[in-house]
Structures are given as C-alpha cells and as structure tokens.
XYZ file of C-alpha atoms in Angstrom:
227
model
C 41.912 145.009 139.690
C 39.304 144.549 136.948
C 37.724 147.895 137.783
C 41.059 149.743 137.701
C 42.179 148.064 134.460
C 38.773 148.692 132.905
C 38.830 152.356 133.818
C 42.360 152.781 132.419
C 42.125 150.630 129.289
C 38.470 149.944 128.485
C 36.797 153.305 129.255
C 34.697 152.056 132.167
C 32.348 154.739 133.617
C 32.658 156.960 130.556
C 28.979 156.492 129.603
C 25.611 155.594 131.040
C 24.930 151.825 131.144
C 23.577 150.357 127.906
C 23.245 146.923 126.291
C 22.737 145.463 122.858
C 23.622 142.852 120.275
C 27.040 143.074 118.595
C 26.604 140.189 116.184
C 28.865 137.181 115.905
C 31.313 136.732 113.011
C 29.877 139.028 110.366
C 32.101 141.367 108.364
C 30.182 144.302 109.819
C 31.179 143.514 113.398
C 33.899 145.441 115.188
C 36.444 142.599 115.394
C 35.115 140.082 112.883
C 34.034 137.800 115.729
C 37.529 137.286 117.129
C 36.549 139.098 120.306
C 33.819 136.512 120.942
C 36.385 133.728 120.831
C 38.564 135.868 123.084
C 35.774 135.869 125.658
C 35.300 132.112 125.304
C 39.014 131.428 125.709
C 39.459 133.804 128.655
C 36.522 132.224 130.486
C 37.998 128.798 129.837
C 41.465 129.687 131.151
C 40.177 131.515 134.227
C 37.932 128.567 135.100
C 40.910 126.197 134.973
C 43.139 128.533 136.969
C 40.563 128.876 139.729
C 39.655 125.177 139.664
C 43.325 124.345 140.179
C 43.485 126.835 143.045
C 40.388 125.371 144.697
C 41.716 121.843 144.336
C 44.949 123.025 145.972
C 42.746 124.261 148.813
C 41.623 120.633 149.268
C 38.337 120.811 147.370
C 37.424 117.565 145.642
C 38.153 117.682 141.924
C 34.484 117.650 140.893
C 33.624 120.535 143.229
C 36.758 122.441 142.230
C 35.752 122.149 138.563
C 32.238 123.407 139.316
C 33.258 126.293 141.567
C 36.074 127.324 139.234
C 33.690 127.531 136.297
C 31.054 129.418 138.283
C 33.676 131.837 139.609
C 34.966 132.446 136.088
C 31.456 133.150 134.842
C 30.944 135.627 137.700
C 34.241 137.411 136.961
C 33.607 137.628 133.223
C 30.043 138.729 133.920
C 31.366 141.521 136.128
C 33.614 142.634 133.277
C 30.630 142.696 130.953
C 28.709 144.854 133.418
C 31.715 147.180 133.410
C 31.541 147.257 129.609
C 27.962 148.488 129.875
C 29.396 151.743 131.286
C 31.755 152.163 128.306
C 31.532 152.633 124.560
C 31.358 148.853 124.144
C 28.130 148.291 126.055
C 26.830 145.074 127.577
C 26.936 142.416 124.842
C 24.576 139.437 124.818
C 26.954 137.545 122.524
C 29.856 138.096 124.927
C 27.867 136.555 127.769
C 26.980 133.518 125.660
C 30.662 133.119 124.748
C 31.570 133.422 128.439
C 29.115 130.658 129.298
C 30.464 128.359 126.583
C 34.041 128.932 127.749
C 33.135 128.160 131.360
C 31.225 125.042 130.296
C 34.246 123.835 128.300
C 36.464 124.614 131.276
C 34.246 122.565 133.577
C 34.151 119.525 131.286
C 37.867 119.473 130.471
C 38.870 119.935 134.108
C 36.452 117.379 135.521
C 37.248 114.712 132.930
C 41.035 114.260 132.454
C 40.520 111.710 129.653
C 38.667 114.363 127.685
C 41.403 116.910 128.399
C 43.927 114.408 127.091
C 42.232 114.611 123.708
C 41.167 118.262 123.398
C 42.369 121.686 124.466
C 41.474 125.289 123.683
C 44.397 127.569 122.861
C 45.352 131.128 122.018
C 48.157 132.053 119.662
C 49.711 135.526 119.886
C 51.791 136.519 116.868
C 54.964 138.514 116.425
C 53.362 141.819 115.375
C 51.838 143.386 118.509
C 49.262 146.085 117.875
C 49.176 148.436 120.863
C 49.893 147.844 124.541
C 46.769 145.874 125.509
C 47.621 142.398 124.233
C 44.432 140.997 125.788
C 42.344 142.767 123.142
C 44.871 142.673 120.305
C 42.633 140.557 118.102
C 44.480 141.531 114.927
C 47.447 139.557 116.268
C 45.559 136.617 117.789
C 44.322 133.212 116.758
C 41.965 130.932 118.689
C 41.855 127.214 118.126
C 40.712 123.796 119.251
C 43.542 121.261 119.311
C 42.841 117.537 118.962
C 45.761 115.633 120.507
C 46.158 112.341 118.698
C 48.117 110.717 121.519
C 44.927 110.854 123.581
C 43.311 108.216 121.377
C 44.225 104.578 122.002
C 44.024 103.684 118.318
C 47.011 105.931 117.482
C 48.729 106.238 120.866
C 51.446 103.723 119.936
C 52.006 104.922 116.398
C 54.066 107.729 114.878
C 50.912 109.867 114.728
C 51.062 110.364 118.496
C 53.586 113.164 117.884
C 50.987 115.264 116.040
C 47.729 117.057 116.683
C 44.950 118.486 114.539
C 43.883 122.128 114.741
C 40.668 123.921 113.947
C 40.754 127.676 114.451
C 39.659 131.154 113.519
C 41.269 134.572 113.274
C 40.408 138.005 111.882
C 42.723 140.611 110.411
C 42.303 144.271 109.471
C 39.395 145.017 111.817
C 41.254 146.704 114.675
C 42.947 149.155 112.297
C 39.792 149.500 110.172
C 41.718 148.621 107.032
C 40.079 148.370 103.620
C 41.152 144.747 103.299
C 39.708 142.659 106.090
C 40.040 138.930 106.632
C 37.888 136.414 108.477
C 39.840 133.180 108.353
C 38.757 129.693 109.323
C 41.599 127.206 109.203
C 42.462 123.536 109.628
C 45.967 122.518 110.551
C 48.315 119.767 111.628
C 51.037 120.508 114.145
C 53.552 119.068 116.555
C 52.254 117.877 119.898
C 54.559 120.014 122.015
C 52.692 119.303 125.243
C 53.459 115.599 124.927
C 57.045 116.280 123.848
C 57.873 118.453 126.872
C 56.002 116.145 129.242
C 58.029 113.140 128.068
C 61.200 115.092 128.883
C 59.895 115.849 132.401
C 59.206 119.524 131.667
C 55.701 119.307 133.049
C 55.185 123.003 133.807
C 56.123 123.976 130.270
C 53.811 121.264 128.952
C 50.920 122.697 130.980
C 51.506 126.199 129.589
C 51.605 124.854 126.033
C 48.234 123.229 126.569
C 46.794 126.773 126.618
C 49.232 128.690 124.408
C 49.946 127.833 120.777
C 53.477 128.615 119.572
C 53.495 130.253 116.094
C 55.211 128.350 113.318
C 54.755 124.873 114.817
C 52.012 123.729 112.449
C 50.866 123.754 108.838
C 47.488 125.259 108.038
C 44.934 125.447 105.275
C 42.774 128.543 105.607
C 39.624 129.886 104.022
C 38.960 133.628 104.078
C 35.219 134.272 104.200
C 35.836 137.743 102.734
C 37.172 136.322 99.493
C 34.726 135.598 96.708
C-alpha cells in the first residue's frame, strides 16, 4: 500500500536513490519544519495503532508498546527509503523525527499515567490545499497537549476542564508565497477528551486524544518570520 501510494502521490522511483540533510525549521526549508513534525506525529500514531492491535492479539502491554513502536519505525523507515527514489530524497532529519515519534508512542502507551497528562495531536483546518491531506502542511498544526485533569493537584477543581497547548505550524511554504509564517504558539483549550469520556462516548474521546478540533482553544502565537 505504501509503495502504491508513494508511486502515485510522492513520485517514488522517479529518480536514482539519494540522501541528504533538509534542515529543521529554518525559513529556507521546503515546509518550514512542519513536515518534520508531521513525521513525528505519524510515527507516534502508527505506533499506538499497532500497539493496540498487538495487545488485542494477547501480547502483554509492555511488549505491545515495544513491538508497536519498532513496527512504526520500520514502516516510516521504509517510506523514507521510498523517498530516496523521489525528488525528496532520504532525509536524516525525517528519520530522527520518526525515532522521536516512536519513542513518544512507546512511553505514552506503556505508561497510562503519563498518557493521562500528555498527548500529541494534529489539527487539520478548514482550507484544504490539494488532495493529499497527509502532506497538506499549509493547513496543519502539530501540538503537545497537557491535560490538567491528569494532575492530582487540580483534578478536583474547575481547571480539570481545560488543557494547555504548545504547538507549531507553518504557512505559505507549500504555495511558495512571498509571505511565509513559522508560528510557535501557546494555548488554553477545552479538555474534550475528558468531556466525551464522562458522557460515556469513549471512542470519540480516544479519537480526540489524537485530533485537535479547530476553534476549541485560545492561542498566543509568535511568528519567527516577523522582525
């Protein structure tokens, strides 16, 4: 499936294999660094999906977390090898991001108490740019959510309904616009995962632990491209 999708959407096998450094979050990079966070997030989600599958196959939770993370790293590594045969090339930074995402996936799956406090999420906006939403970085945000209800000191207070966000997003890179943005932001939002879980909508709560709904938080951003 990866090979077919890569050949159709990511130009696999269009060039001889090559590798190099793409940089991280500099203004001269192709996506302003958002693609690196896309790799980290994808590795994280795939590791959790496979860990859950392995645990359903009666693996112990610790082994499921390990094998899920290793499987995710192998899958994302295969995709990077495919990229080496395209215009993108094999990226060292992408592989580091893959590793970090798999490591986060392992820790947050193995330790439920930690997962009750933190989650990695992706927000997809209302202005799609093209048909491949997986690489639509001009319409994406990536963030770390700190769920206040996971901390005993605030678990029985009104603050349990909120969470803190720290995220990053880039704009204007995919379309190569003159005005480009590289935004770091801090935010405070509603803890929707806890809200839906308290109303016995557990499946929806699980989805919202990975997907951030636009418009459910207030943010303060800093654009690194502004003087």
